[in-house]
CSV table of C-alpha atoms in Angstrom, one decimal:
chain,number,residue,atom,x,y,z
A,291,MET,CA,94.2,-9.3,-232.3
A,292,SER,CA,95.9,-7.1,-230.0
A,293,GLU,CA,94.3,-6.2,-226.5
A,294,TYR,CA,95.9,-2.8,-226.9
A,295,ALA,CA,94.3,0.2,-229.0
A,296,ILE,CA,97.3,2.4,-228.6
A,297,LYS,CA,101.4,1.1,-227.8
A,298,VAL,CA,103.9,3.8,-227.5
A,299,SER,CA,107.4,2.8,-226.8
A,300,ASN,CA,110.4,5.0,-226.2
A,301,LEU,CA,108.8,8.0,-228.4
A,302,THR,CA,110.9,11.0,-228.4
A,303,LYS,CA,110.5,14.0,-230.7
A,304,THR,CA,113.6,16.5,-231.1
A,305,TYR,CA,113.5,19.9,-232.3
A,306,LYS,CA,116.5,21.9,-233.6
A,307,LEU,CA,116.8,25.3,-232.2
A,308,TYR,CA,118.8,27.5,-234.6
A,309,GLU,CA,120.5,30.8,-233.3
A,310,SER,CA,119.2,32.5,-236.5
A,311,ASN,CA,117.8,31.6,-239.9
A,312,LYS,CA,121.2,32.1,-241.5
A,313,ARG,CA,122.3,29.2,-239.5
A,314,ARG,CA,119.5,27.2,-240.6
A,315,ILE,CA,120.2,28.0,-244.1
A,316,ILE,CA,124.1,27.5,-243.9
A,317,GLU,CA,123.6,23.6,-242.3
A,318,GLY,CA,120.9,23.0,-245.6
A,319,LEU,CA,123.4,24.3,-247.7
A,320,PHE,CA,126.5,22.4,-246.1
A,321,PRO,CA,125.4,19.8,-244.3
A,322,LYS,CA,129.2,18.7,-243.1
A,323,ALA,CA,129.5,22.2,-241.4
A,324,LYS,CA,129.4,22.4,-237.8
A,325,PRO,CA,126.3,22.3,-236.4
A,326,HIS,CA,124.9,25.6,-234.5
A,327,TYR,CA,122.0,24.5,-232.9
A,328,GLN,CA,120.4,23.3,-229.5
A,329,GLU,CA,118.3,20.1,-229.1
A,330,PHE,CA,115.0,20.6,-227.8
A,331,HIS,CA,112.9,17.4,-226.4
A,332,ALA,CA,109.3,17.9,-226.7
A,333,LEU,CA,109.2,14.5,-225.9
A,334,LYS,CA,111.7,12.3,-224.6
A,335,ASP,CA,111.9,8.5,-223.9
A,336,VAL,CA,108.0,8.4,-223.4
A,337,SER,CA,106.3,5.0,-223.2
A,338,PHE,CA,102.8,3.6,-222.2
A,339,ASN,CA,100.2,1.0,-223.7
A,340,ILE,CA,96.4,1.8,-223.6
A,341,LYS,CA,93.8,-1.4,-223.5
A,342,LYS,CA,90.8,-1.1,-226.0
A,343,GLY,CA,87.6,0.6,-224.1
A,344,GLU,CA,90.0,2.2,-221.5
A,345,ILE,CA,89.4,6.0,-220.8
A,346,VAL,CA,92.7,7.4,-220.2
A,347,GLY,CA,93.5,11.0,-219.1
A,348,ILE,CA,96.5,13.1,-220.3
A,349,ILE,CA,97.4,15.5,-217.6
A,350,GLY,CA,100.6,18.0,-217.0
A,351,LYS,CA,100.9,21.8,-217.4
A,352,ASN,CA,101.3,23.9,-220.6
A,353,GLY,CA,104.1,23.0,-222.4
A,354,SER,CA,104.8,19.6,-220.9
A,355,GLY,CA,104.3,17.8,-224.1
A,356,LYS,CA,100.6,16.7,-224.6
A,357,SER,CA,99.8,18.2,-227.7
A,358,THR,CA,102.9,16.7,-229.5
A,359,LEU,CA,102.2,13.3,-228.1
A,360,LEU,CA,98.8,13.5,-229.5
A,361,LYS,CA,99.9,14.9,-232.8
A,362,ILE,CA,102.1,12.1,-233.1
A,363,ILE,CA,99.4,9.4,-232.4
A,364,THR,CA,97.0,11.1,-234.8
A,365,GLY,CA,99.6,10.9,-237.4
A,366,VAL,CA,100.0,15.0,-237.7
A,367,LEU,CA,103.6,14.7,-236.4
A,368,ASN,CA,106.5,11.8,-236.9
A,369,SER,CA,108.5,11.2,-234.1
A,370,THR,CA,112.4,11.7,-233.9
A,371,SER,CA,113.0,8.0,-232.5
A,372,GLY,CA,110.8,5.7,-230.8
A,373,SER,CA,107.7,3.5,-232.0
A,374,LEU,CA,103.9,3.8,-232.2
A,375,ASP,CA,101.4,1.3,-232.8
A,376,VAL,CA,97.7,2.2,-233.4
A,377,ASN,CA,95.0,-0.4,-233.9
A,378,GLY,CA,91.9,1.2,-235.1
A,379,ARG,CA,90.2,4.2,-236.8
A,380,ILE,CA,91.1,7.8,-235.1
A,381,SER,CA,88.9,10.6,-234.6
A,382,ALA,CA,90.9,13.7,-232.7
A,383,LEU,CA,89.0,16.9,-231.7
A,384,LEU,CA,92.1,18.6,-231.5
A,385,GLU,CA,91.9,21.3,-234.4
A,386,LEU,CA,88.7,21.2,-235.7
A,387,GLY,CA,88.4,21.8,-239.5
A,388,ALA,CA,91.9,20.4,-240.1
A,389,GLY,CA,91.6,19.1,-243.9
A,390,PHE,CA,88.5,21.0,-244.9
A,391,ASN,CA,88.7,22.6,-248.4
A,392,PRO,CA,87.2,26.1,-248.1
A,393,GLU,CA,86.4,26.2,-252.0
A,394,TYR,CA,84.0,22.6,-251.1
A,395,THR,CA,80.7,22.9,-249.8
A,396,GLY,CA,79.8,21.4,-246.2
A,397,ILE,CA,78.5,18.3,-247.9
A,398,GLU,CA,81.7,18.0,-249.9
A,399,ASN,CA,83.7,18.2,-247.0
A,400,ILE,CA,82.3,15.6,-244.9
A,401,TYR,CA,82.9,13.2,-247.8
A,402,LEU,CA,86.5,14.7,-248.1
A,403,ASN,CA,86.9,13.9,-244.3
A,404,GLY,CA,85.6,10.6,-244.4
A,405,THR,CA,88.1,9.2,-246.9
A,406,LEU,CA,90.8,11.1,-244.5
A,407,ASN,CA,89.0,9.0,-241.8
A,408,LYS,CA,89.0,5.7,-244.0
A,409,MET,CA,85.6,5.4,-244.2
A,410,THR,CA,84.2,4.2,-247.1
A,411,ARG,CA,81.6,6.4,-249.5
A,412,GLU,CA,78.9,4.2,-248.4
A,413,GLU,CA,79.6,4.5,-244.8
A,414,THR,CA,79.7,8.5,-245.1
A,415,SER,CA,76.4,8.6,-246.9
A,416,ARG,CA,74.7,6.7,-243.6
A,417,ARG,CA,75.9,9.1,-241.4
A,418,ILE,CA,75.3,12.3,-243.8
A,419,ASP,CA,71.8,13.0,-242.1
A,420,ASP,CA,73.2,12.6,-238.5
A,421,ILE,CA,76.0,15.0,-239.2
A,422,ALA,CA,73.6,17.5,-241.0
A,423,ASP,CA,71.4,17.4,-238.0
A,424,PHE,CA,74.0,17.4,-235.5
A,425,ALA,CA,75.7,20.8,-236.9
A,426,ASP,CA,72.4,22.2,-237.2
A,427,ILE,CA,73.3,24.9,-240.0
A,428,GLY,CA,70.7,24.7,-242.4
A,429,ASP,CA,71.1,25.1,-245.9
A,430,PHE,CA,74.5,26.4,-245.5
A,431,ILE,CA,75.8,23.0,-245.3
A,432,TYR,CA,75.4,23.1,-249.3
A,433,GLN,CA,77.4,26.1,-249.4
A,434,PRO,CA,81.2,26.6,-249.7
A,435,VAL,CA,82.7,26.7,-246.2
A,436,LYS,CA,84.6,29.8,-247.1
A,437,ASN,CA,81.2,31.3,-246.7
A,438,TYR,CA,80.5,30.2,-243.4
A,439,SER,CA,80.9,32.1,-239.8
A,440,SER,CA,83.7,30.9,-237.5
A,441,GLY,CA,80.9,29.2,-235.4
A,442,MET,CA,79.1,27.4,-238.4
A,443,PHE,CA,82.8,26.1,-239.3
A,444,VAL,CA,83.6,24.7,-235.9
A,445,ARG,CA,79.7,23.2,-235.6
A,446,LEU,CA,80.3,21.3,-239.0
A,447,ALA,CA,83.9,20.1,-237.9
A,448,PHE,CA,82.7,18.7,-234.6
A,449,ALA,CA,79.8,17.1,-236.0
A,450,VAL,CA,82.1,15.3,-238.6
A,451,ALA,CA,84.5,14.5,-236.2
A,452,VAL,CA,82.2,12.6,-233.7
A,453,TYR,CA,80.3,10.8,-236.4
A,454,SER,CA,83.2,9.3,-238.1
A,455,ASN,CA,82.6,6.1,-235.9
A,456,PRO,CA,86.0,6.0,-234.2
A,457,ASP,CA,87.6,3.3,-232.3
A,458,ILE,CA,90.0,5.9,-230.7
A,459,LEU,CA,88.7,9.2,-229.9
A,460,ILE,CA,91.1,11.9,-228.8
A,461,VAL,CA,89.7,14.6,-226.9
A,462,ASP,CA,90.9,18.1,-225.9
A,463,GLU,CA,88.7,19.4,-223.4
A,464,ALA,CA,90.0,22.9,-223.6
A,465,LEU,CA,88.4,23.1,-227.0
A,466,ALA,CA,85.5,25.5,-226.8
A,467,VAL,CA,83.0,24.9,-229.3
A,468,GLY,CA,80.0,26.9,-230.2
A,469,ASP,CA,77.1,28.2,-227.5
A,470,ALA,CA,76.4,26.5,-224.4
A,471,ALA,CA,73.7,24.6,-226.0
A,472,PHE,CA,75.7,23.2,-228.3
A,473,GLN,CA,78.7,22.3,-226.0
A,474,ALA,CA,76.3,20.1,-224.0
A,475,LYS,CA,75.3,18.5,-227.3
A,476,CYS,CA,78.8,17.6,-227.9
A,477,MET,CA,79.3,16.4,-224.3
A,478,ALA,CA,76.3,14.1,-224.8
A,479,ARG,CA,77.6,12.7,-228.1
A,480,MET,CA,81.1,12.3,-226.5
A,481,ASN,CA,79.4,10.4,-223.8
A,482,GLN,CA,77.9,8.1,-226.3
A,483,ILE,CA,81.0,7.4,-227.9
A,484,MET,CA,82.8,6.6,-224.3
A,485,LYS,CA,79.8,4.0,-223.7
A,486,SER,CA,80.1,2.4,-226.9
A,487,GLY,CA,83.3,1.0,-225.7
A,488,ALA,CA,85.7,3.4,-227.6
A,489,THR,CA,89.3,4.1,-226.8
A,490,VAL,CA,89.3,7.7,-225.3
A,491,LEU,CA,92.2,9.8,-224.8
A,492,PHE,CA,91.1,12.9,-222.6
A,493,VAL,CA,93.4,15.8,-222.5
A,494,THR,CA,92.5,18.5,-219.3
A,495,HIS,CA,93.5,20.7,-216.8
A,496,ASP,CA,90.4,20.0,-215.0
A,497,MET,CA,91.3,17.6,-212.7
A,498,ASN,CA,87.2,16.9,-211.5
A,499,THR,CA,86.8,15.8,-215.1
A,500,VAL,CA,89.6,13.6,-214.7
A,501,LYS,CA,88.4,12.0,-211.7
A,502,ARG,CA,84.8,11.5,-213.3
A,503,LEU,CA,85.4,10.0,-216.7
A,504,CYS,CA,88.8,8.8,-216.6
A,505,GLN,CA,89.9,5.3,-215.2
A,506,ARG,CA,93.9,6.0,-215.8
A,507,CYS,CA,96.1,8.8,-216.2
A,508,ILE,CA,99.4,9.6,-217.7
A,509,TYR,CA,101.2,12.6,-216.1
A,510,LEU,CA,103.7,14.4,-218.6
A,511,GLU,CA,106.5,17.0,-217.5
A,512,ASN,CA,109.1,18.6,-219.5
A,513,GLY,CA,108.3,16.2,-222.3
A,514,MET,CA,108.8,13.0,-220.0
A,515,LYS,CA,106.3,10.8,-218.6
A,516,ILE,CA,106.5,11.1,-214.7
A,517,MET,CA,103.9,8.9,-213.5
A,518,GLU,CA,101.1,6.8,-214.8
A,519,GLY,CA,98.5,5.3,-212.8
A,520,SER,CA,94.9,5.6,-211.1
A,521,ALA,CA,93.1,9.0,-212.4
A,522,GLU,CA,91.8,9.7,-208.7
A,523,GLU,CA,95.4,9.7,-207.2
A,524,LEU,CA,97.2,11.3,-210.0
A,525,ALA,CA,94.9,13.9,-210.1
A,526,ASP,CA,95.5,14.7,-206.7
A,527,ILE,CA,99.3,14.8,-206.9
A,528,TYR,CA,98.8,17.2,-210.1
A,529,LEU,CA,96.7,19.8,-208.3
A,530,LYS,CA,99.2,19.5,-205.3
A,531,LYS,CA,102.1,20.5,-207.3
A,532,ILE,CA,100.0,23.2,-209.0
A,533,ARG,CA,99.0,24.8,-205.6
A,534,ALA,CA,102.7,24.5,-204.6
A,535,SER,CA,103.5,26.4,-208.0
A,536,MET,CA,101.2,29.2,-207.2
A,537,ASN,CA,102.4,29.4,-203.7
A,538,ASP,CA,105.9,30.2,-204.8
A,539,GLU,CA,104.5,32.6,-207.5
A,540,HIS,CA,102.2,34.4,-204.8
A,541,LEU,CA,105.3,34.6,-202.2
A,542,LYS,CA,107.5,36.7,-204.9
A,543,LEU,CA,104.7,39.0,-205.3
A,544,GLU,CA,103.4,39.2,-201.6
A,545,GLU,CA,106.4,41.6,-200.4
A,546,ASN,CA,104.8,44.2,-202.7
A,547,ARG,CA,101.3,43.4,-202.0
A,548,ASN,CA,99.1,45.8,-199.5
A,549,ASP,CA,95.6,44.6,-199.0
A,550,LYS,CA,93.0,46.9,-198.0
A,551,VAL,CA,90.4,44.9,-196.6
A,552,ASP,CA,87.9,44.7,-193.6
A,553,THR,CA,89.0,42.3,-190.6
A,554,ILE,CA,87.9,40.5,-187.8
A,555,LYS,CA,89.4,39.3,-184.4
A,556,GLU,CA,86.1,38.5,-182.5
A,557,CYS,CA,86.8,35.3,-182.7
A,558,SER,CA,90.3,34.9,-181.0
A,559,ILE,CA,90.9,33.1,-178.2
A,560,SER,CA,92.9,35.5,-176.1
A,561,LYS,CA,95.4,32.9,-174.8
A,562,LYS,CA,98.5,32.8,-177.2
A,563,ASP,CA,100.8,30.0,-177.5
A,564,ASN,CA,98.3,27.8,-175.4
A,565,GLU,CA,99.1,24.1,-176.0
A,566,ILE,CA,95.9,22.9,-174.4
A,567,TYR,CA,93.9,23.9,-177.8
A,568,LYS,CA,95.8,21.8,-179.8
A,569,ASN,CA,94.5,18.1,-180.7
A,570,LYS,CA,97.9,16.2,-181.0
A,571,GLN,CA,96.3,12.9,-182.4
A,572,PHE,CA,94.5,15.3,-185.3
A,573,ILE,CA,97.9,16.9,-186.0
A,574,GLU,CA,99.9,13.7,-185.9
A,575,ARG,CA,96.9,12.1,-188.2
A,576,THR,CA,96.9,14.7,-190.9
A,577,LYS,CA,100.6,15.8,-190.9
A,578,MET,CA,101.2,13.8,-194.1
A,579,PHE,CA,98.5,15.7,-196.1
A,580,LYS,CA,99.4,19.4,-195.1
A,581,GLU,CA,100.5,21.6,-197.7
A,582,GLY,CA,101.0,25.7,-197.7
A,583,THR,CA,103.6,28.2,-196.4
A,584,GLY,CA,102.8,27.0,-192.8
A,585,GLU,CA,101.8,30.7,-191.8
A,586,ILE,CA,99.0,29.3,-190.5
A,587,GLU,CA,98.2,25.9,-188.6
A,588,PHE,CA,95.4,23.5,-188.3
A,589,ILE,CA,95.5,22.4,-184.7
A,590,ASP,CA,91.9,20.4,-184.5
A,591,LEU,CA,88.7,19.6,-186.4
A,592,LYS,CA,85.5,18.4,-184.8
A,593,LEU,CA,82.4,17.3,-186.7
A,594,LEU,CA,79.3,17.9,-184.4
A,595,ASN,CA,75.6,16.9,-184.9
A,596,GLU,CA,72.6,19.3,-184.3
A,597,LYS,CA,72.8,18.3,-180.2
A,598,GLY,CA,76.6,19.6,-180.3
A,599,ASN,CA,77.8,15.8,-180.1
A,600,GLU,CA,80.9,14.7,-182.0
A,601,THR,CA,79.9,12.2,-184.6
A,602,PHE,CA,81.1,10.4,-187.7
A,603,SER,CA,77.5,9.6,-189.1
A,604,PHE,CA,74.8,12.1,-190.2
A,605,SER,CA,71.3,11.7,-191.4
A,606,PHE,CA,70.3,13.3,-194.7
A,607,ASN,CA,70.0,17.0,-194.6
A,608,GLN,CA,71.2,17.1,-191.1
A,609,ASN,CA,72.9,20.1,-190.0
A,610,MET,CA,76.7,19.3,-189.6
A,611,ARG,CA,78.7,22.0,-187.6
A,612,ILE,CA,82.3,22.0,-188.8
A,613,CYS,CA,84.5,23.3,-185.7
A,614,ILE,CA,88.0,24.2,-187.1
A,615,ARG,CA,90.8,25.4,-184.7
A,616,LEU,CA,94.1,27.0,-186.0
A,617,LYS,CA,97.0,28.6,-184.6
A,618,VAL,CA,98.8,32.0,-186.3
A,619,ASN,CA,102.2,31.4,-186.8
A,620,THR,CA,102.8,34.6,-188.6
A,621,GLU,CA,100.9,38.0,-188.4
A,622,ASN,CA,98.4,37.7,-191.3
A,623,MET,CA,95.1,38.5,-192.8
A,624,PHE,CA,93.5,35.6,-194.1
A,625,THR,CA,90.1,33.5,-194.7
A,626,ILE,CA,89.3,29.7,-193.8
A,627,ALA,CA,87.2,27.6,-196.2
A,628,TYR,CA,86.3,23.9,-196.4
A,629,HIS,CA,85.5,21.9,-199.1
A,630,ILE,CA,83.6,18.5,-199.0
A,631,ARG,CA,84.4,15.5,-201.5
A,632,ASP,CA,82.9,12.2,-202.0
A,633,ASP,CA,84.9,8.8,-202.3
A,634,LYS,CA,86.1,9.7,-205.9
A,635,ASN,CA,87.3,13.0,-204.3
A,636,MET,CA,84.9,15.1,-206.5
A,637,GLU,CA,84.4,18.5,-204.4
A,638,LEU,CA,80.5,18.8,-204.1
A,639,LEU,CA,80.1,21.7,-201.1
A,640,GLY,CA,81.9,24.2,-199.6
A,641,ASN,CA,82.1,27.4,-198.3
A,642,SER,CA,84.4,30.1,-196.6
A,643,VAL,CA,84.3,32.9,-194.1
A,644,LEU,CA,85.2,35.5,-196.7
A,645,ARG,CA,82.2,34.4,-198.8
A,646,GLU,CA,79.6,34.4,-195.8
A,647,LEU,CA,81.0,37.7,-193.8
A,648,ASP,CA,82.7,39.4,-196.9
A,649,THR,CA,85.7,40.0,-194.4
A,650,MET,CA,88.8,38.7,-193.6
A,651,ILE,CA,90.5,37.5,-190.3
A,652,GLN,CA,93.4,39.4,-188.6
A,653,GLY,CA,95.9,37.5,-186.5
A,654,GLU,CA,98.7,37.9,-184.6
A,655,LYS,CA,101.6,35.6,-183.9
A,656,GLY,CA,100.6,33.1,-181.6
A,657,ASP,CA,96.9,33.8,-181.7
A,658,ILE,CA,94.4,30.6,-181.4
A,659,PHE,CA,90.9,30.8,-183.4
A,660,GLU,CA,88.1,28.9,-183.2
A,661,ILE,CA,85.7,29.2,-186.3
A,662,ASN,CA,82.5,27.3,-186.9
A,663,PHE,CA,80.4,26.3,-190.2
A,664,VAL,CA,77.1,25.2,-189.8
A,665,THR,CA,75.8,23.3,-193.4
A,666,PRO,CA,73.1,20.9,-194.1
A,667,LEU,CA,74.0,17.6,-195.8
A,668,PRO,CA,71.5,17.3,-198.8
A,669,LEU,CA,74.0,14.6,-200.0
A,670,ILE,CA,73.1,10.9,-201.1
A,671,GLU,CA,74.4,8.3,-198.8
A,672,GLY,CA,77.8,7.4,-198.7
A,673,ASN,CA,81.2,8.7,-197.5
A,674,TYR,CA,82.7,11.8,-197.6
A,675,ASN,CA,85.8,13.8,-196.6
A,676,ILE,CA,86.7,17.3,-195.7
A,677,THR,CA,89.5,19.6,-197.0
A,678,LEU,CA,90.6,22.6,-195.0
A,679,VAL,CA,92.0,25.7,-196.6
A,680,ALA,CA,93.5,28.7,-195.1
A,681,SER,CA,94.5,31.2,-197.6
A,682,LYS,CA,94.7,35.0,-198.6
A,683,PRO,CA,93.3,36.3,-202.1
A,684,VAL,CA,95.5,37.1,-204.5
A,685,ILE,CA,93.4,37.8,-207.5
A,686,GLU,CA,89.7,38.0,-206.4
A,687,ASN,CA,88.0,35.1,-206.7
A,688,ARG,CA,90.5,33.7,-209.0
A,689,THR,CA,93.5,32.6,-207.2
A,690,ALA,CA,94.8,32.5,-203.4
A,691,LEU,CA,98.0,31.9,-201.7
A,692,PHE,CA,97.8,28.9,-199.4
A,693,LEU,CA,98.9,29.5,-195.9
A,694,SER,CA,97.7,25.8,-195.2
A,695,LEU,CA,95.9,23.3,-196.7
A,696,ILE,CA,95.1,20.0,-195.4
A,697,ASP,CA,93.1,17.2,-197.8
A,698,ASN,CA,91.4,14.4,-195.9
A,699,ALA,CA,91.3,16.5,-192.6
A,700,GLY,CA,88.0,14.9,-191.5
A,701,VAL,CA,85.8,12.0,-192.6
A,702,PHE,CA,82.0,11.3,-192.4
A,703,ALA,CA,79.1,9.2,-193.7
A,704,VAL,CA,75.8,10.2,-194.9
A,705,GLU,CA,73.1,7.8,-193.7
A,706,GLU,CA,70.6,6.6,-196.6
A,707,ASN,CA,67.5,8.8,-196.9
A,708,LEU,CA,64.8,5.9,-196.5
A,709,GLU,CA,61.7,8.5,-196.7
A,710,ASN,CA,62.8,9.3,-200.4
A,711,LYS,CA,65.6,7.6,-202.1
A,712,LEU,CA,68.1,9.8,-203.7
A,713,TRP,CA,69.6,9.2,-207.1
A,714,ASP,CA,71.7,12.1,-207.3
A,715,LYS,CA,74.6,13.2,-205.2
A,716,VAL,CA,73.3,16.8,-204.1
A,717,TYR,CA,69.7,17.5,-203.5
A,718,LEU,CA,68.5,21.2,-203.8
A,719,LYS,CA,64.9,21.8,-202.8
A,720,ASN,CA,63.0,22.8,-206.2
A,721,GLU,CA,59.9,25.0,-206.4
A,722,VAL,CA,57.5,22.7,-208.4
A,723,THR,CA,54.2,23.9,-209.8
A,724,TYR,CA,51.7,21.8,-212.5
A,725,ARG,CA,48.6,22.4,-214.0
A,726,LYS,CA,46.3,20.6,-216.6
A,727,ILE,CA,46.1,22.4,-220.1
A,728,SER,CA,43.7,20.0,-221.9
A,729,VAL,CA,41.1,17.7,-221.2
């Protein structure tokens, strides 16, 4: 028996793009006539293997070929060339409700989809109650689905998909299913499937989800596989490319943009172009992680304890002062932010000047600034790193132009809380009450 659930070899999907329908008809009528079309490769020579039980992310920008790849794996599309070997029953959460007959009742469609998923009638009958309970649409399950609301239809379709006992689960995480409560139930069910040993392909633009759920990643771009490897590593590479792309777009708009925001200059150090404020070791150590336009340059980072001493080890919930120094290379208005990540590069805590002071920093060329954030560390014991960001908002609270960004600008550790063991990544103080309501 093969150790692989999916084997893809030199998979290619090519579409013919005609100038007009007339050209398409002419070629159909006269196959020997000179072709008048351009070839578009939605996929080109894509190869990879996925072992049974693996959870693999498929990442890439819109138009990279992710949907085409998944449709070929699920049998919705045929490839132009190459080979595909799938070992196991597939359940795909891509186009919910595909294969439903609107004239059939919910119950009849459950059996219909069971047949399409290669389940026997007996298997489907054993799962009817679970599917009905999960969909939670009441007696409507006995009515034709053409009478369903869109929400009821999606709930039933999702329930059928996740209770087909798949060996391979394909999930498009961008799919919005029902209300918040139902989405939480969907995620819980998908987690059960993952823990059962099923092979999972997870398609998403959320790199935190990739880092949290996936072991490996396959990175597609323009229909080709450009990388394959560790989920954490590829997620960071993808984010770096996305940030660079965003900066290119924002820079084109920057000349026509005229920000109207309050500014501050009080924290500016008066001497300009003064080398004594630069930490050459910090600059050398972080140069390989730098991104952005370069209009702002981070020149030092110190992590200080409550006594003002530089350290790399902090007690649980102790205050840490993040002391950041930067140089302004081009006259600018900007904000400074930090993000604290765990050893899986999951973002946990962070803040910015703009959020806390509701203002931007105004800098002239050559200015040196020192920014201090003081934050408690309500974190479980472990190792953490800090990302520094200098940016200017382009769309408020949505996207920004990155003037400078350094991943892994600093590292530190949080010691174990010996008084009260933590089991969650982040602790937030709760208000708790209780009372006896019966004897």
